[in-house]
Amino acid sequence: DAKTTQPPSMDCAEGRAANLPCNHSTISGNEYVYWYRQIHSQGPQYIIHGLKNNETNEMASLIITEDRKSSTLILPHATLRDTAVYYCSINGGSNYKLTFGKGTLLTVNP
Amino acid sequence: GAVVSQHPSWVICKSGTSVKIECRSLDFQATTMFWYRQFPKQSLMLMATSNEGSKATYEQGVEKDKFLINHASLTLSTLTVTSAHPEDSSFYICSAPHPQSYGYTFGSGTRLTVV
């Protein structure tokens, strides 16, 4: 069940901002938008999540459109270590099962 | 904080044998644990949800008799792959809800190779 749609791959220059889009047009009112990333052969790492307001933490910013049907994850100054598969997911919060789409492979180039 | 420790990180076993994978929540109590499987170059696929003190809930198409899940305490959930076959070779990952947020904490994964 493809609840989210992401581009399969993106490239970004080191030091530049990386903007990763996600479409989630079927999101319901109580569902959050989550972003995770997975570096090769490791477990996913939590990045950020939001409900309807834009969010920012030490890793990234999350911009959610007013209709909540899409969002953008922003890595303000991408580094080589940010090369990973980035997953956007929607669900109702803790204890709700978290499923993943195909994600976006972000490659940060020197 | 909120670390999930997963062991082993990798295992090689012979066809027909069973393999147990453990996930421990080190500094919090995990009443729920999610188990995923990931094949090369594919996304994570949710296999089952384990709940402390009750039976696990399996996703459609996942054989509950083959993938035995036990969640006997608030800090330990195990996945046992029984009668393993080469097609069970995969990357298995566990996850638990983060206690202080609405996020989830993942284990480091177990690479299973069945020969």
PDB file of N, CA, C and O in Angstrom, chain B residues 14-49:
ATOM      1  N   LYS B  14      22.854 -23.136   8.386  1.00  0.00           N
ATOM      2  CA  LYS B  14      22.577 -24.146   7.366  1.00  0.00           C
ATOM      3  C   LYS B  14      21.077 -24.282   7.154  1.00  0.00           C
ATOM      4  O   LYS B  14      20.275 -24.058   8.073  1.00  0.00           O
ATOM      5  N   SER B  15      20.688 -24.663   5.963  1.00  0.00           N
ATOM      6  CA  SER B  15      19.275 -24.888   5.659  1.00  0.00           C
ATOM      7  C   SER B  15      18.685 -25.906   6.621  1.00  0.00           C
ATOM      8  O   SER B  15      19.325 -26.906   6.953  1.00  0.00           O
ATOM      9  N   GLY B  16      17.491 -25.605   7.087  1.00  0.00           N
ATOM     10  CA  GLY B  16      16.805 -26.518   7.988  1.00  0.00           C
ATOM     11  C   GLY B  16      17.000 -26.219   9.458  1.00  0.00           C
ATOM     12  O   GLY B  16      16.270 -26.745  10.300  1.00  0.00           O
ATOM     13  N   THR B  17      17.956 -25.375   9.774  1.00  0.00           N
ATOM     14  CA  THR B  17      18.182 -25.034  11.184  1.00  0.00           C
ATOM     15  C   THR B  17      17.379 -23.786  11.540  1.00  0.00           C
ATOM     16  O   THR B  17      16.787 -23.132  10.678  1.00  0.00           O
ATOM     17  N   SER B  18      17.365 -23.474  12.829  1.00  0.00           N
ATOM     18  CA  SER B  18      16.629 -22.297  13.316  1.00  0.00           C
ATOM     19  C   SER B  18      17.604 -21.253  13.834  1.00  0.00           C
ATOM     20  O   SER B  18      18.673 -21.583  14.343  1.00  0.00           O
ATOM     21  N   VAL B  19      17.210 -20.016  13.706  1.00  0.00           N
ATOM     22  CA  VAL B  19      18.048 -18.899  14.139  1.00  0.00           C
ATOM     23  C   VAL B  19      17.216 -17.941  14.981  1.00  0.00           C
ATOM     24  O   VAL B  19      16.093 -17.584  14.585  1.00  0.00           O
ATOM     25  N   LYS B  20      17.758 -17.518  16.104  1.00  0.00           N
ATOM     26  CA  LYS B  20      17.049 -16.573  16.975  1.00  0.00           C
ATOM     27  C   LYS B  20      17.733 -15.219  16.923  1.00  0.00           C
ATOM     28  O   LYS B  20      18.947 -15.108  17.063  1.00  0.00           O
ATOM     29  N   ILE B  21      16.924 -14.193  16.767  1.00  0.00           N
ATOM     30  CA  ILE B  21      17.409 -12.808  16.762  1.00  0.00           C
ATOM     31  C   ILE B  21      16.785 -12.096  17.951  1.00  0.00           C
ATOM     32  O   ILE B  21      15.573 -12.205  18.176  1.00  0.00           O
ATOM     33  N   GLU B  22      17.607 -11.383  18.699  1.00  0.00           N
ATOM     34  CA  GLU B  22      17.124 -10.697  19.900  1.00  0.00           C
ATOM     35  C   GLU B  22      17.174  -9.185  19.742  1.00  0.00           C
ATOM     36  O   GLU B  22      18.102  -8.642  19.157  1.00  0.00           O
ATOM     37  N   CYS B  23      16.161  -8.553  20.288  1.00  0.00           N
ATOM     38  CA  CYS B  23      16.148  -7.098  20.369  1.00  0.00           C
ATOM     39  C   CYS B  23      15.829  -6.689  21.794  1.00  0.00           C
ATOM     40  O   CYS B  23      14.790  -7.092  22.339  1.00  0.00           O
ATOM     41  N   ARG B  24      16.711  -5.882  22.356  1.00  0.00           N
ATOM     42  CA  ARG B  24      16.530  -5.411  23.726  1.00  0.00           C
ATOM     43  C   ARG B  24      16.444  -3.892  23.759  1.00  0.00           C
ATOM     44  O   ARG B  24      17.231  -3.207  23.105  1.00  0.00           O
ATOM     45  N   SER B  25      15.483  -3.408  24.515  1.00  0.00           N
ATOM     46  CA  SER B  25      15.427  -1.973  24.764  1.00  0.00           C
ATOM     47  C   SER B  25      16.285  -1.720  25.997  1.00  0.00           C
ATOM     48  O   SER B  25      16.022  -2.262  27.063  1.00  0.00           O
ATOM     49  N   LEU B  26      17.323  -0.904  25.856  1.00  0.00           N
ATOM     50  CA  LEU B  26      18.336  -0.795  26.911  1.00  0.00           C
ATOM     51  C   LEU B  26      17.958   0.172  28.021  1.00  0.00           C
ATOM     52  O   LEU B  26      18.321  -0.027  29.166  1.00  0.00           O
ATOM     53  N   ASP B  27      17.296   1.237  27.711  1.00  0.00           N
ATOM     54  CA  ASP B  27      17.032   2.257  28.732  1.00  0.00           C
ATOM     55  C   ASP B  27      15.581   2.698  28.749  1.00  0.00           C
ATOM     56  O   ASP B  27      15.254   3.780  29.241  1.00  0.00           O
ATOM     57  N   PHE B  28      14.719   1.854  28.225  1.00  0.00           N
ATOM     58  CA  PHE B  28      13.295   2.149  28.297  1.00  0.00           C
ATOM     59  C   PHE B  28      12.521   0.841  28.155  1.00  0.00           C
ATOM     60  O   PHE B  28      13.072  -0.185  27.766  1.00  0.00           O
ATOM     61  N   GLN B  29      11.264   0.897  28.474  1.00  0.00           N
ATOM     62  CA  GLN B  29      10.419  -0.285  28.362  1.00  0.00           C
ATOM     63  C   GLN B  29       9.658  -0.245  27.036  1.00  0.00           C
ATOM     64  O   GLN B  29       9.050   0.771  26.693  1.00  0.00           O
ATOM     65  N   ALA B  30       9.724  -1.347  26.328  1.00  0.00           N
ATOM     66  CA  ALA B  30       9.078  -1.430  25.026  1.00  0.00           C
ATOM     67  C   ALA B  30       7.942  -2.439  25.101  1.00  0.00           C
ATOM     68  O   ALA B  30       8.169  -3.639  25.054  1.00  0.00           O
ATOM     69  N   THR B  31       6.743  -1.953  25.239  1.00  0.00           N
ATOM     70  CA  THR B  31       5.606  -2.869  25.273  1.00  0.00           C
ATOM     71  C   THR B  31       5.271  -3.374  23.870  1.00  0.00           C
ATOM     72  O   THR B  31       4.589  -4.384  23.721  1.00  0.00           O
ATOM     73  N   THR B  32       5.749  -2.666  22.883  1.00  0.00           N
ATOM     74  CA  THR B  32       5.515  -3.042  21.491  1.00  0.00           C
ATOM     75  C   THR B  32       6.837  -3.047  20.734  1.00  0.00           C
ATOM     76  O   THR B  32       7.677  -2.171  20.951  1.00  0.00           O
ATOM     77  N   MET B  33       7.007  -4.030  19.879  1.00  0.00           N
ATOM     78  CA  MET B  33       8.197  -4.107  19.039  1.00  0.00           C
ATOM     79  C   MET B  33       7.734  -4.499  17.629  1.00  0.00           C
ATOM     80  O   MET B  33       6.872  -5.378  17.470  1.00  0.00           O
ATOM     81  N   PHE B  34       8.293  -3.832  16.653  1.00  0.00           N
ATOM     82  CA  PHE B  34       7.966  -4.147  15.261  1.00  0.00           C
ATOM     83  C   PHE B  34       9.153  -4.865  14.611  1.00  0.00           C
ATOM     84  O   PHE B  34      10.300  -4.501  14.837  1.00  0.00           O
ATOM     85  N   TRP B  35       8.854  -5.860  13.801  1.00  0.00           N
ATOM     86  CA  TRP B  35       9.895  -6.612  13.102  1.00  0.00           C
ATOM     87  C   TRP B  35       9.750  -6.413  11.599  1.00  0.00           C
ATOM     88  O   TRP B  35       8.654  -6.544  11.039  1.00  0.00           O
ATOM     89  N   TYR B  36      10.893  -6.113  10.972  1.00  0.00           N
ATOM     90  CA  TYR B  36      10.920  -5.858   9.535  1.00  0.00           C
ATOM     91  C   TYR B  36      11.909  -6.799   8.857  1.00  0.00           C
ATOM     92  O   TYR B  36      12.853  -7.284   9.472  1.00  0.00           O
ATOM     93  N   ARG B  37      11.697  -6.969   7.564  1.00  0.00           N
ATOM     94  CA  ARG B  37      12.638  -7.706   6.730  1.00  0.00           C
ATOM     95  C   ARG B  37      12.960  -6.822   5.531  1.00  0.00           C
ATOM     96  O   ARG B  37      12.077  -6.122   5.008  1.00  0.00           O
ATOM     97  N   GLN B  38      14.209  -6.864   5.106  1.00  0.00           N
ATOM     98  CA  GLN B  38      14.618  -6.027   3.989  1.00  0.00           C
ATOM     99  C   GLN B  38      15.519  -6.834   3.051  1.00  0.00           C
ATOM    100  O   GLN B  38      16.591  -7.277   3.456  1.00  0.00           O
ATOM    101  N   PHE B  39      15.077  -6.993   1.817  1.00  0.00           N
ATOM    102  CA  PHE B  39      15.884  -7.645   0.805  1.00  0.00           C
ATOM    103  C   PHE B  39      16.750  -6.597   0.120  1.00  0.00           C
ATOM    104  O   PHE B  39      16.453  -5.390   0.167  1.00  0.00           O
ATOM    105  N   PRO B  40      17.842  -7.039  -0.524  1.00  0.00           N
ATOM    106  CA  PRO B  40      18.775  -6.083  -1.144  1.00  0.00           C
ATOM    107  C   PRO B  40      18.079  -5.117  -2.089  1.00  0.00           C
ATOM    108  O   PRO B  40      17.227  -5.505  -2.892  1.00  0.00           O
ATOM    109  N   LYS B  41      18.417  -3.849  -1.945  1.00  0.00           N
ATOM    110  CA  LYS B  41      17.925  -2.761  -2.788  1.00  0.00           C
ATOM    111  C   LYS B  41      16.408  -2.591  -2.703  1.00  0.00           C
ATOM    112  O   LYS B  41      15.792  -1.995  -3.594  1.00  0.00           O
ATOM    113  N   GLN B  42      15.813  -3.098  -1.642  1.00  0.00           N
ATOM    114  CA  GLN B  42      14.385  -2.912  -1.436  1.00  0.00           C
ATOM    115  C   GLN B  42      14.123  -2.189  -0.119  1.00  0.00           C
ATOM    116  O   GLN B  42      15.030  -2.016   0.700  1.00  0.00           O
ATOM    117  N   SER B  43      12.886  -1.782   0.062  1.00  0.00           N
ATOM    118  CA  SER B  43      12.511  -1.076   1.275  1.00  0.00           C
ATOM    119  C   SER B  43      12.264  -2.064   2.414  1.00  0.00           C
ATOM    120  O   SER B  43      12.298  -3.285   2.222  1.00  0.00           O
ATOM    121  N   LEU B  44      12.035  -1.535   3.591  1.00  0.00           N
ATOM    122  CA  LEU B  44      11.720  -2.383   4.745  1.00  0.00           C
ATOM    123  C   LEU B  44      10.276  -2.853   4.642  1.00  0.00           C
ATOM    124  O   LEU B  44       9.374  -2.055   4.373  1.00  0.00           O
ATOM    125  N   MET B  45      10.078  -4.133   4.886  1.00  0.00           N
ATOM    126  CA  MET B  45       8.739  -4.686   4.865  1.00  0.00           C
ATOM    127  C   MET B  45       8.365  -5.128   6.277  1.00  0.00           C
ATOM    128  O   MET B  45       9.068  -5.938   6.885  1.00  0.00           O
ATOM    129  N   LEU B  46       7.270  -4.584   6.786  1.00  0.00           N
ATOM    130  CA  LEU B  46       6.824  -4.957   8.122  1.00  0.00           C
ATOM    131  C   LEU B  46       6.353  -6.400   8.119  1.00  0.00           C
ATOM    132  O   LEU B  46       5.519  -6.787   7.299  1.00  0.00           O
ATOM    133  N   MET B  47       6.902  -7.193   9.047  1.00  0.00           N
ATOM    134  CA  MET B  47       6.532  -8.597   9.147  1.00  0.00           C
ATOM    135  C   MET B  47       5.469  -8.809  10.231  1.00  0.00           C
ATOM    136  O   MET B  47       4.489  -9.514  10.021  1.00  0.00           O
ATOM    137  N   ALA B  48       5.713  -8.219  11.402  1.00  0.00           N
ATOM    138  CA  ALA B  48       4.841  -8.499  12.533  1.00  0.00           C
ATOM    139  C   ALA B  48       5.037  -7.467  13.622  1.00  0.00           C
ATOM    140  O   ALA B  48       6.034  -6.749  13.651  1.00  0.00           O
ATOM    141  N   THR B  49       4.050  -7.432  14.509  1.00  0.00           N
ATOM    142  CA  THR B  49       4.091  -6.563  15.680  1.00  0.00           C
ATOM    143  C   THR B  49       4.030  -7.442  16.905  1.00  0.00           C
ATOM    144  O   THR B  49       3.100  -8.264  17.040  1.00  0.00           O
TER     145      THR B  49
END
